[in-house]
mmCIF file of C-alpha atoms in Angstrom:
data_model
loop_
_atom_site.group_PDB
_atom_site.id
_atom_site.type_symbol
_atom_site.label_atom_id
_atom_site.label_comp_id
_atom_site.label_asym_id
_atom_site.label_seq_id
_atom_site.Cartn_x
_atom_site.Cartn_y
_atom_site.Cartn_z
ATOM 1 C CA MET A 1 112.734 129.860 71.824
ATOM 2 C CA THR A 2 109.388 129.452 73.562
ATOM 3 C CA GLU A 3 106.369 128.269 71.666
ATOM 4 C CA THR A 4 102.826 128.762 72.817
ATOM 5 C CA VAL A 5 99.732 128.221 70.754
ATOM 6 C CA THR A 6 96.360 129.818 71.187
ATOM 7 C CA HIS A 7 94.929 129.363 67.696
ATOM 8 C CA THR A 8 95.015 125.552 67.878
ATOM 9 C CA ARG A 9 92.290 123.827 69.821
ATOM 10 C CA PRO A 10 93.006 121.162 72.431
ATOM 11 C CA THR A 11 92.615 117.564 71.331
ATOM 12 C CA ALA A 12 89.384 115.752 72.177
ATOM 13 C CA GLU A 13 91.107 113.889 75.027
ATOM 14 C CA GLU A 14 92.511 117.111 76.513
ATOM 15 C CA ALA A 15 89.238 118.963 76.021
ATOM 16 C CA ALA A 16 87.209 116.289 77.803
ATOM 17 C CA LEU A 17 89.267 116.763 80.979
ATOM 18 C CA LEU A 18 89.373 120.554 80.769
ATOM 19 C CA LEU A 19 85.654 120.876 80.047
ATOM 20 C CA HIS A 20 84.680 118.806 83.062
ATOM 21 C CA ALA A 21 86.816 121.175 85.146
ATOM 22 C CA LEU A 22 85.145 124.127 83.433
ATOM 23 C CA CYS A 23 81.648 122.769 84.122
ATOM 24 C CA GLU A 24 82.528 122.229 87.771
ATOM 25 C CA TRP A 25 83.790 125.811 88.065
ATOM 26 C CA VAL A 26 80.855 127.365 86.246
ATOM 27 C CA GLY A 27 78.402 125.221 88.194
ATOM 28 C CA ARG A 28 79.854 126.304 91.497
ATOM 29 C CA GLU A 29 79.819 129.920 90.352
ATOM 30 C CA ALA A 30 76.149 129.619 89.385
ATOM 31 C CA GLY A 31 75.212 127.636 92.502
ATOM 32 C CA VAL A 32 74.382 124.594 90.380
ATOM 33 C CA ARG A 33 75.282 121.013 91.238
ATOM 34 C CA VAL A 34 76.990 119.535 88.179
ATOM 35 C CA LEU A 35 77.651 115.807 88.126
ATOM 36 C CA ALA A 36 80.109 114.310 85.625
ATOM 37 C CA ILE A 37 78.654 111.224 83.980
ATOM 38 C CA LYS A 38 80.042 108.874 81.335
ATOM 39 C CA GLY A 39 83.166 110.102 79.517
ATOM 40 C CA PRO A 40 86.691 110.005 80.954
ATOM 41 C CA VAL A 41 85.467 109.272 84.490
ATOM 42 C CA VAL A 42 84.178 105.873 83.343
ATOM 43 C CA ALA A 43 87.653 104.924 82.111
ATOM 44 C CA ILE A 44 89.265 106.226 85.319
ATOM 45 C CA GLN A 45 86.848 104.080 87.317
ATOM 46 C CA GLY A 46 87.912 101.067 85.266
ATOM 47 C CA LEU A 47 84.507 100.557 83.706
ATOM 48 C CA ARG A 48 85.636 100.971 80.102
ATOM 49 C CA ALA A 49 88.801 101.356 78.043
ATOM 50 C CA PRO A 50 89.889 104.982 77.480
ATOM 51 C CA ARG A 51 88.548 106.478 74.269
ATOM 52 C CA SER A 52 87.582 109.898 72.972
ATOM 53 C CA SER A 53 84.050 111.001 72.218
ATOM 54 C CA ALA A 54 82.299 113.881 70.517
ATOM 55 C CA ASP A 55 81.072 115.502 73.707
ATOM 56 C CA ILE A 56 81.192 115.364 77.462
ATOM 57 C CA ASP A 57 78.131 114.606 79.555
ATOM 58 C CA VAL A 58 77.049 116.222 82.765
ATOM 59 C CA LEU A 59 73.845 115.800 84.745
ATOM 60 C CA VAL A 60 72.184 118.684 86.567
ATOM 61 C CA HIS A 61 69.003 118.915 88.608
ATOM 62 C CA PRO A 62 66.133 119.760 86.223
ATOM 63 C CA GLU A 63 65.389 122.914 88.181
ATOM 64 C CA GLU A 64 68.998 124.050 87.816
ATOM 65 C CA LEU A 65 69.377 123.405 84.086
ATOM 66 C CA ARG A 66 68.429 126.900 82.980
ATOM 67 C CA ALA A 67 70.809 128.629 85.398
ATOM 68 C CA PHE A 68 73.690 126.462 84.266
ATOM 69 C CA ALA A 69 72.974 126.593 80.534
ATOM 70 C CA ASP A 70 72.444 130.361 80.645
ATOM 71 C CA ARG A 71 75.762 130.849 82.406
ATOM 72 C CA MET A 72 77.485 128.708 79.768
ATOM 73 C CA ARG A 73 75.778 130.677 76.983
ATOM 74 C CA ALA A 74 77.058 133.885 78.581
ATOM 75 C CA LEU A 75 80.555 132.423 78.149
ATOM 76 C CA GLY A 76 80.082 131.945 74.398
ATOM 77 C CA TRP A 77 78.562 128.475 74.327
ATOM 78 C CA TYR A 78 75.654 128.102 71.936
ATOM 79 C CA ASP A 79 72.967 125.485 71.329
ATOM 80 C CA ALA A 80 73.610 122.843 68.689
ATOM 81 C CA VAL A 81 71.079 122.505 65.886
ATOM 82 C CA GLU A 82 68.098 120.608 67.302
ATOM 83 C CA PRO A 83 66.883 117.578 65.364
ATOM 84 C CA SER A 84 63.561 118.545 63.765
ATOM 85 C CA GLY A 85 62.341 114.978 63.239
ATOM 86 C CA PRO A 86 60.115 112.915 65.539
ATOM 87 C CA ARG A 87 61.585 111.901 68.876
ATOM 88 C CA LEU A 88 61.040 108.484 70.385
ATOM 89 C CA ILE A 89 62.836 109.580 73.546
ATOM 90 C CA ALA A 90 61.936 113.016 74.903
ATOM 91 C CA ALA A 91 64.618 115.710 74.770
ATOM 92 C CA HIS A 92 66.817 115.072 77.769
ATOM 93 C CA SER A 93 69.746 117.408 77.357
ATOM 94 C CA ALA A 94 70.942 120.749 76.078
ATOM 95 C CA ASN A 95 73.793 120.203 73.633
ATOM 96 C CA LEU A 96 76.163 123.158 73.836
ATOM 97 C CA LEU A 97 78.978 123.986 71.428
ATOM 98 C CA HIS A 98 81.784 126.552 71.416
ATOM 99 C CA ASP A 99 84.113 127.564 68.601
ATOM 100 C CA HIS A 100 87.142 127.316 70.910
ATOM 101 C CA TRP A 101 86.481 123.705 71.731
ATOM 102 C CA PRO A 102 86.485 120.473 69.691
ATOM 103 C CA LEU A 103 83.862 118.862 71.948
ATOM 104 C CA GLY A 104 80.333 119.794 72.864
ATOM 105 C CA ILE A 105 78.798 119.586 76.326
ATOM 106 C CA ASP A 106 75.643 117.513 76.768
ATOM 107 C CA VAL A 107 73.901 118.992 79.771
ATOM 108 C CA HIS A 108 71.365 116.348 80.829
ATOM 109 C CA HIS A 109 68.462 117.295 83.048
ATOM 110 C CA TYR A 110 67.420 113.660 83.179
ATOM 111 C CA PHE A 111 68.866 110.457 81.877
ATOM 112 C CA PRO A 112 66.655 108.150 79.782
ATOM 113 C CA GLY A 113 65.912 104.860 81.489
ATOM 114 C CA PHE A 114 65.694 106.310 84.993
ATOM 115 C CA LEU A 115 61.906 106.412 85.084
ATOM 116 C CA ALA A 116 61.459 108.022 88.524
ATOM 117 C CA ASP A 117 61.031 111.775 88.902
ATOM 118 C CA PRO A 118 64.175 113.347 87.338
ATOM 119 C CA GLY A 119 64.813 115.531 90.388
ATOM 120 C CA THR A 120 64.690 112.486 92.663
ATOM 121 C CA VAL A 121 67.014 110.571 90.346
ATOM 122 C CA PHE A 122 69.482 113.453 90.339
ATOM 123 C CA ASP A 123 69.428 113.692 94.134
ATOM 124 C CA ARG A 124 70.044 109.953 94.500
ATOM 125 C CA LEU A 125 72.999 110.063 92.106
ATOM 126 C CA TRP A 126 74.317 113.291 93.655
ATOM 127 C CA ASP A 127 74.156 111.788 97.147
ATOM 128 C CA ARG A 128 76.387 108.968 95.916
ATOM 129 C CA ARG A 129 78.880 111.242 94.153
ATOM 130 C CA VAL A 130 82.641 110.957 94.408
ATOM 131 C CA GLU A 131 85.308 113.501 93.544
ATOM 132 C CA VAL A 132 87.489 112.591 90.589
ATOM 133 C CA GLU A 133 90.496 114.699 89.674
ATOM 134 C CA LEU A 134 90.271 115.840 86.053
ATOM 135 C CA ALA A 135 92.867 118.281 84.676
ATOM 136 C CA GLY A 136 94.040 118.751 88.254
ATOM 137 C CA VAL A 137 90.592 119.840 89.449
ATOM 138 C CA PRO A 138 88.403 117.783 91.817
ATOM 139 C CA VAL A 139 85.163 117.220 89.898
ATOM 140 C CA PRO A 140 81.969 115.728 91.399
ATOM 141 C CA ALA A 141 81.186 112.576 89.449
ATOM 142 C CA CYS A 142 78.854 109.614 89.604
ATOM 143 C CA ASP A 143 80.303 106.974 91.887
ATOM 144 C CA PRO A 144 81.047 103.610 90.230
ATOM 145 C CA VAL A 145 77.624 102.229 91.201
ATOM 146 C CA GLY A 146 75.732 105.183 89.713
ATOM 147 C CA GLN A 147 78.063 105.216 86.747
ATOM 148 C CA VAL A 148 77.361 101.570 85.929
ATOM 149 C CA ALA A 149 73.635 102.329 85.941
ATOM 150 C CA VAL A 150 74.081 105.377 83.701
ATOM 151 C CA VAL A 151 76.380 103.662 81.204
ATOM 152 C CA ALA A 152 74.295 100.497 81.110
ATOM 153 C CA LEU A 153 71.120 102.493 80.424
ATOM 154 C CA HIS A 154 72.939 104.385 77.682
ATOM 155 C CA LEU A 155 74.040 101.145 76.033
ATOM 156 C CA LEU A 156 70.680 99.427 76.537
ATOM 157 C CA ARG A 157 69.049 102.125 74.407
ATOM 158 C CA SER A 158 70.767 100.561 71.389
ATOM 159 C CA HIS A 159 70.901 96.972 72.708
ATOM 160 C CA PRO A 160 67.741 96.514 74.804
ATOM 161 C CA ASP A 161 68.209 92.744 75.136
ATOM 162 C CA GLY A 162 71.516 93.361 76.897
ATOM 163 C CA ARG A 163 73.481 91.385 74.325
ATOM 164 C CA SER A 164 76.313 93.254 72.676
ATOM 165 C CA PRO A 165 80.096 93.307 72.989
ATOM 166 C CA VAL A 166 80.000 96.720 74.693
ATOM 167 C CA LEU A 167 77.523 95.520 77.322
ATOM 168 C CA GLU A 168 79.517 92.321 77.818
ATOM 169 C CA ASP A 169 82.614 94.458 78.356
ATOM 170 C CA LEU A 170 80.738 96.618 80.879
ATOM 171 C CA ARG A 171 79.441 93.494 82.625
ATOM 172 C CA ASP A 172 82.939 92.013 82.937
ATOM 173 C CA ARG A 173 84.440 95.278 84.156
ATOM 174 C CA THR A 174 81.569 95.830 86.590
ATOM 175 C CA LEU A 175 82.117 92.404 88.113
ATOM 176 C CA GLN A 176 85.840 93.179 88.454
ATOM 177 C CA THR A 177 85.284 96.678 89.878
ATOM 178 C CA LEU A 178 82.236 96.524 92.139
ATOM 179 C CA SER A 179 82.214 94.589 95.386
ATOM 180 C CA PRO A 180 79.283 92.275 96.195
ATOM 181 C CA ALA A 181 77.965 94.999 98.504
ATOM 182 C CA GLN A 182 78.147 97.532 95.673
ATOM 183 C CA LEU A 183 76.290 95.157 93.374
ATOM 184 C CA GLU A 184 73.516 95.094 95.963
ATOM 185 C CA GLU A 185 73.619 98.892 96.034
ATOM 186 C CA LEU A 186 73.243 98.868 92.250
ATOM 187 C CA VAL A 187 70.014 96.893 92.586
ATOM 188 C CA GLU A 188 68.805 99.253 95.326
ATOM 189 C CA LEU A 189 69.622 102.240 93.151
ATOM 190 C CA ALA A 190 67.740 100.669 90.244
ATOM 191 C CA VAL A 191 64.690 100.215 92.461
ATOM 192 C CA ASP A 192 64.907 103.745 93.931
ATOM 193 C CA THR A 193 65.274 105.378 90.532
ATOM 194 C CA GLU A 194 62.667 103.122 88.898
ATOM 195 C CA SER A 195 65.182 101.874 86.381
ATOM 196 C CA ALA A 196 64.961 98.212 87.390
ATOM 197 C CA TRP A 197 62.864 97.309 84.343
ATOM 198 C CA PRO A 198 65.075 99.051 81.780
ATOM 199 C CA LEU A 199 68.211 97.716 83.522
ATOM 200 C CA ARG A 200 66.833 94.211 84.000
ATOM 201 C CA PRO A 201 68.646 92.537 81.055
ATOM 202 C CA PHE A 202 71.962 93.922 82.299
ATOM 203 C CA LEU A 203 71.283 93.107 85.956
ATOM 204 C CA LEU A 204 70.480 89.539 84.956
ATOM 205 C CA GLU A 205 73.812 89.344 83.113
ATOM 206 C CA LEU A 206 75.487 90.502 86.328
ATOM 207 C CA GLY A 207 73.709 87.753 88.214
ATOM 208 C CA CYS A 208 71.934 90.232 90.458
ATOM 209 C CA GLY A 209 68.662 90.684 88.651
ATOM 210 C CA LEU A 210 65.356 91.074 90.377
ATOM 211 C CA ASP A 211 62.950 88.242 89.725
ATOM 212 C CA ASP A 212 59.964 90.482 89.338
ATOM 213 C CA PRO A 213 60.876 94.155 89.615
ATOM 214 C CA GLU A 214 58.153 96.552 90.588
ATOM 215 C CA LYS A 215 56.669 98.344 87.572
ATOM 216 C CA PRO A 216 57.536 102.052 87.406
ATOM 217 C CA THR A 217 54.962 104.485 88.775
ATOM 218 C CA ASP A 218 54.730 106.081 85.358
ATOM 219 C CA ALA A 219 53.570 103.265 83.071
ATOM 220 C CA ALA A 220 53.685 105.594 80.052
ATOM 221 C CA ALA A 221 57.372 106.259 80.704
ATOM 222 C CA LEU A 222 58.129 102.536 80.601
ATOM 223 C CA ALA A 223 56.076 102.151 77.417
ATOM 224 C CA ALA A 224 57.979 105.053 75.837
ATOM 225 C CA TRP A 225 61.299 103.473 76.861
ATOM 226 C CA ASN A 226 60.258 100.146 75.309
ATOM 227 C CA THR A 227 59.083 101.850 72.117
ATOM 228 C CA ALA A 228 62.286 103.862 71.800
ATOM 229 C CA THR A 229 64.691 101.044 72.525
ATOM 230 C CA LEU A 230 62.953 98.538 70.273
ATOM 231 C CA ALA A 231 62.478 101.008 67.422
ATOM 232 C CA VAL A 232 63.861 100.211 63.992
ATOM 233 C CA GLU A 233 65.204 102.822 61.597
ATOM 234 C CA ALA A 234 62.538 105.185 60.200
ATOM 235 C CA GLU A 235 60.021 103.997 62.800
ATOM 236 C CA GLY A 236 59.733 107.446 64.342
ATOM 237 C CA TRP A 237 58.678 108.928 61.006
ATOM 238 C CA LEU A 238 56.168 106.125 60.342
ATOM 239 C CA ARG A 239 54.653 106.570 63.814
ATOM 240 C CA LEU A 240 54.341 110.278 63.103
ATOM 241 C CA LEU A 241 52.601 109.496 59.809
ATOM 242 C CA ALA A 242 50.282 106.971 61.442
ATOM 243 C CA GLU A 243 49.175 109.534 64.020
ATOM 244 C CA ALA A 244 48.787 112.444 61.595
ATOM 245 C CA PRO A 245 45.742 113.158 59.372
ATOM 246 C CA ALA A 246 46.256 112.144 55.736
ATOM 247 C CA ARG A 247 46.359 115.763 54.567
ATOM 248 C CA ARG A 248 49.622 116.246 56.479
ATOM 249 C CA TRP A 249 51.361 113.185 55.032
ATOM 250 C CA PRO A 250 52.998 114.886 52.021
ATOM 251 C CA ARG A 251 54.510 117.522 54.282
ATOM 252 C CA ILE A 252 55.810 114.932 56.757
ATOM 253 C CA VAL A 253 57.331 112.753 54.007
ATOM 254 C CA TRP A 254 58.922 115.815 52.406
ATOM 255 C CA HIS A 255 60.424 116.848 55.756
ATOM 256 C CA ALA A 256 61.627 113.289 56.503
ATOM 257 C CA VAL A 257 63.620 113.252 53.283
ATOM 258 C CA MET A 258 64.752 116.846 53.141
ATOM 259 C CA LEU A 259 65.227 117.858 56.810
ATOM 260 C CA THR A 260 66.574 121.380 57.182
ATOM 261 C CA ASP A 261 69.886 122.419 55.628
ATOM 262 C CA GLU A 262 71.256 123.299 59.063
ATOM 263 C CA GLU A 263 70.309 119.940 60.547
ATOM 264 C CA LEU A 264 71.776 117.918 57.698
ATOM 265 C CA LEU A 265 75.043 119.836 57.651
ATOM 266 C CA ALA A 266 75.400 119.877 61.445
ATOM 267 C CA HIS A 267 74.746 116.155 61.708
ATOM 268 C CA HIS A 268 77.450 115.391 59.157
ATOM 269 C CA GLN A 269 79.693 118.260 60.340
ATOM 270 C CA LEU A 270 79.959 119.694 56.829
ATOM 271 C CA THR A 271 80.081 123.264 55.628
ATOM 272 C CA ARG A 272 77.261 124.796 53.610
ATOM 273 C CA ASP A 273 77.628 123.730 50.027
ATOM 274 C CA GLU A 274 74.923 122.859 47.481
ATOM 275 C CA ALA A 275 76.775 119.747 46.318
ATOM 276 C CA ASN A 276 77.070 118.518 49.913
ATOM 277 C CA LEU A 277 73.367 119.074 50.503
ATOM 278 C CA ARG A 278 72.330 117.256 47.309
ATOM 279 C CA ARG A 279 74.585 114.320 48.143
ATOM 280 C CA LEU A 280 73.336 114.071 51.753
ATOM 281 C CA ARG A 281 69.679 114.193 50.677
ATOM 282 C CA TRP A 282 70.194 111.507 48.042
ATOM 283 C CA GLN A 283 71.908 109.267 50.644
ATOM 284 C CA ARG A 284 69.104 109.955 53.086
ATOM 285 C CA LEU A 285 66.414 109.074 50.537
ATOM 286 C CA ARG A 286 68.112 105.762 49.676
ATOM 287 C CA ARG A 287 68.573 104.829 53.337
ATOM 288 C CA GLY A 288 65.011 105.853 54.146
ATOM 289 C CA LEU A 289 63.498 103.807 51.333
ATOM 290 C CA ALA A 290 65.426 100.755 52.497
ATOM 291 C CA ALA A 291 64.298 101.284 56.107
ATOM 292 C CA VAL A 292 60.584 101.818 55.475
ATOM 293 C CA PRO A 293 59.468 98.208 54.729
ATOM 294 C CA PRO A 294 60.820 96.631 57.949
ATOM 295 C CA ALA A 295 59.557 99.552 60.021
ATOM 296 C CA ALA A 296 56.099 99.357 58.410
ATOM 297 C CA LEU A 297 55.979 95.611 58.977
ATOM 298 C CA LYS A 298 56.843 96.104 62.658
ATOM 299 C CA LEU A 299 54.093 98.682 63.131
ATOM 300 C CA ILE A 300 51.507 96.503 61.332
ATOM 301 C CA ARG A 301 52.380 93.508 63.533
ATOM 302 C CA GLU A 302 52.263 95.701 66.625
ATOM 303 C CA ARG A 303 48.763 96.953 65.719
ATOM 304 C CA ARG A 304 47.498 93.460 64.895
ATOM 305 C CA SER A 305 48.715 92.150 68.226
ATOM 306 C CA GLY A 306 46.929 95.043 69.915
ATOM 307 C CA MET B 1 109.842 143.823 80.796
ATOM 308 C CA THR B 2 109.485 142.905 84.439
ATOM 309 C CA GLY B 3 110.902 139.999 86.348
ATOM 310 C CA SER B 4 114.197 140.367 88.135
ATOM 311 C CA ASP B 5 116.635 137.483 88.677
ATOM 312 C CA ASP B 6 115.169 137.087 92.152
ATOM 313 C CA ALA B 7 111.587 136.915 90.954
ATOM 314 C CA VAL B 8 109.836 133.718 91.992
ATOM 315 C CA TRP B 9 107.154 132.630 89.566
ATOM 316 C CA SER B 10 104.374 130.278 90.485
ATOM 317 C CA HIS B 11 101.449 128.765 88.662
ATOM 318 C CA ALA B 12 98.262 130.711 89.253
ATOM 319 C CA PRO B 13 95.559 129.033 91.319
ATOM 320 C CA ASP B 14 92.334 127.927 89.648
ATOM 321 C CA LEU B 15 93.880 126.489 86.526
ATOM 322 C CA ALA B 16 92.843 123.303 84.816
ATOM 323 C CA VAL B 17 96.005 121.690 83.454
ATOM 324 C CA VAL B 18 96.565 118.731 81.145
ATOM 325 C CA ASP B 19 100.258 117.885 81.063
ATOM 326 C CA SER B 20 101.319 115.287 78.502
ATOM 327 C CA PRO B 21 104.796 114.421 77.191
ATOM 328 C CA GLU B 22 104.234 116.566 74.085
ATOM 329 C CA ARG B 23 102.650 119.651 75.594
ATOM 330 C CA VAL B 24 100.865 121.386 78.421
ATOM 331 C CA VAL B 25 97.333 122.693 77.959
ATOM 332 C CA LEU B 26 96.077 125.326 80.380
ATOM 333 C CA LEU B 27 92.617 126.683 81.047
ATOM 334 C CA ASN B 28 92.297 129.672 83.332
ATOM 335 C CA LEU B 29 89.068 128.962 85.202
ATOM 336 C CA ARG B 30 88.898 132.566 86.363
ATOM 337 C CA ARG B 31 88.600 133.540 82.697
ATOM 338 C CA PRO B 32 86.322 130.746 81.513
ATOM 339 C CA ALA B 33 85.396 132.395 78.229
ATOM 340 C CA GLU B 34 89.012 132.448 77.040
ATOM 341 C CA PRO B 35 90.451 129.629 74.924
ATOM 342 C CA ALA B 36 92.842 127.096 76.381
ATOM 343 C CA ARG B 37 96.520 127.992 76.112
ATOM 344 C CA ILE B 38 98.759 125.320 74.619
ATOM 345 C CA LEU B 39 102.452 125.251 75.537
ATOM 346 C CA LEU B 40 104.796 123.325 73.280
ATOM 347 C CA GLY B 41 108.484 122.408 73.464
ATOM 348 C CA THR B 42 110.531 124.793 75.579
ATOM 349 C CA ALA B 43 107.429 126.691 76.712
ATOM 350 C CA ALA B 44 106.134 123.493 78.275
ATOM 351 C CA GLU B 45 109.546 122.874 79.834
ATOM 352 C CA ILE B 46 109.700 126.331 81.395
ATOM 353 C CA TRP B 47 106.191 125.785 82.751
ATOM 354 C CA ARG B 48 107.254 122.515 84.365
ATOM 355 C CA THR B 49 110.434 124.091 85.767
ATOM 356 C CA ILE B 50 108.468 126.840 87.489
ATOM 357 C CA ASP B 51 107.449 125.524 90.884
ATOM 358 C CA GLY B 52 106.783 128.548 93.051
ATOM 359 C CA GLU B 53 110.099 128.004 94.857
ATOM 360 C CA ARG B 54 112.853 128.510 92.310
ATOM 361 C CA ALA B 55 114.027 132.033 91.608
ATOM 362 C CA GLN B 56 113.855 133.130 87.998
ATOM 363 C CA ARG B 57 117.660 132.908 87.877
ATOM 364 C CA GLU B 58 117.456 129.179 88.648
ATOM 365 C CA VAL B 59 114.805 128.615 86.027
ATOM 366 C CA VAL B 60 117.034 130.351 83.457
ATOM 367 C CA GLU B 61 120.048 128.283 84.521
ATOM 368 C CA ARG B 62 118.120 125.022 84.267
ATOM 369 C CA MET B 63 116.787 125.868 80.822
ATOM 370 C CA ALA B 64 120.236 126.955 79.629
ATOM 371 C CA SER B 65 121.765 123.769 80.989
ATOM 372 C CA SER B 66 119.215 121.519 79.356
ATOM 373 C CA TYR B 67 119.816 123.204 75.981
ATOM 374 C CA GLY B 68 123.600 123.460 76.373
ATOM 375 C CA VAL B 69 123.722 127.239 76.001
ATOM 376 C CA GLY B 70 124.662 130.132 78.234
ATOM 377 C CA PRO B 71 122.069 131.694 80.559
ATOM 378 C CA ALA B 72 122.230 134.977 78.671
ATOM 379 C CA GLU B 73 120.912 133.229 75.579
ATOM 380 C CA VAL B 74 117.708 132.090 77.211
ATOM 381 C CA LEU B 75 117.122 134.890 79.702
ATOM 382 C CA SER B 76 114.957 137.108 77.534
ATOM 383 C CA ASP B 77 112.861 134.165 76.313
ATOM 384 C CA VAL B 78 112.180 132.969 79.832
ATOM 385 C CA VAL B 79 111.337 136.444 81.061
ATOM 386 C CA SER B 80 109.065 137.275 78.141
ATOM 387 C CA PHE B 81 107.326 133.893 78.489
ATOM 388 C CA CYS B 82 106.700 134.483 82.194
ATOM 389 C CA VAL B 83 105.482 138.043 81.693
ATOM 390 C CA ASP B 84 103.208 136.918 78.859
ATOM 391 C CA LEU B 85 101.642 134.198 80.988
ATOM 392 C CA GLU B 86 101.380 136.569 83.942
ATOM 393 C CA HIS B 87 99.406 138.897 81.672
ATOM 394 C CA ASP B 88 97.018 136.019 80.910
ATOM 395 C CA GLY B 89 96.613 135.203 84.579
ATOM 396 C CA LEU B 90 98.434 131.883 84.280
ATOM 397 C CA LEU B 91 101.560 132.773 86.280
ATOM 398 C CA ILE B 92 102.052 134.871 89.389
ATOM 399 C CA ASN B 93 105.191 136.790 90.257
ATOM 400 C CA ARG B 94 105.518 135.965 93.927
ATOM 401 C CA SER B 95 108.352 138.405 94.504
ATOM 402 C CA LEU B 96 105.789 141.137 93.863
ATOM 403 C CA ASP B 97 103.663 139.521 96.522
ATOM 404 C CA ALA B 98 106.428 140.105 99.049
ATOM 405 C CA ARG B 99 105.796 143.797 98.395
ATOM 406 C CA GLY B 100 102.101 143.168 98.773
ATOM 407 C CA THR B 101 101.019 143.819 95.214
ATOM 408 C CA ALA B 102 100.383 140.435 93.689
ATOM 409 C CA GLU B 103 97.655 137.917 94.317
ATOM 410 C CA VAL B 104 98.892 134.575 95.556
ATOM 411 C CA GLY B 105 97.752 131.502 97.331
ATOM 412 C CA PRO B 106 94.972 129.079 96.656
ATOM 413 C CA SER B 107 91.663 130.610 95.800
ATOM 414 C CA PRO B 108 88.463 129.488 97.468
ATOM 415 C CA GLY B 109 86.992 129.428 93.954
ATOM 416 C CA PRO B 110 83.683 130.940 92.981
ATOM 417 C CA GLY B 111 81.861 129.585 95.984
ATOM 418 C CA ALA B 112 82.011 127.068 98.748
ATOM 419 C CA ARG B 113 82.136 123.495 97.567
ATOM 420 C CA HIS B 114 78.834 121.743 97.468
ATOM 421 C CA GLY B 115 77.988 120.062 100.699
#
């Protein structure tokens, strides 16, 4: 009469809730503060419509990342295949996978766009935390103010001018959810975490922008943010080429087109198969060739303008 | 098979539970390396009927009533389900606790909550 299943995995929606509870438990066991960011908490806080994603996101203090990730690895979690191409934004998370689970866990040790010291940023967000019940377990999560900053920075990476339907949706929901006092706290948080410049387009949309936000202490970090958010497709590879001696160009171009088998298959979530690999490389070559002219033009203009 | 008519089953502490109309998904946080357990149909119903107060006899009667059969027809299924989940640390037989041999009550978890 009874039917239980252990060979089927939970759905993505179920897994997201359970994995946040798991991270909270494991974090507490390892003495690590684990803060739930993005994901189902955002929907619970009314800042976005519910939807499933490919992973859950948690933020830990940079000094506590190793302890947490090692504990997760001891439980059978393993690192996803790392992208081998050039990065315009420095690695900011460990992406962990497990065969029992349909979702990965992105363990962030900093969040791009917060340009202050990552430990300071974590402490500021942790101090503001709230407990949200996920799968029946109270989980420490970013409060709505911190969450708006995190989600806005995430979206601004793809839409740096602040204009996109997803950012408009976040703006509308933020104005419905946050009180005027909380909007002021959002600006204060942006200043404290040196994210006022990256967040500026969104803050202006909210009507609470700073006229002339203070530049981040780390000017290089702001420059890197601007480069990454304004990048066009294939720009990372062209920048790598531009910085490398000519003798290394053939190797870089070869790698840009071919990548590694593991990376290609993992990115497309396909099993190892020669036909799959040939097809993916052909698609990649076509897309790359189409992307090179606009990227090259952008770099040339950038160099001419100094 | 254990579990007398007077046995009182309760959900174990330290579970993460997602209960939807179609099924119940359980993760035993004390065994975090184990996969989630998915309960479908009558298994999910038995899980929901167990509340830490009802004796096993009452759980059997409720299940029999909801399926329009006699208690004898569902007894062994209910008992084997409960014993199976007890084995996986998902249910606790509280009548054993009365004799001082089972672990009950909320757990403080792996450590004090973060201050």
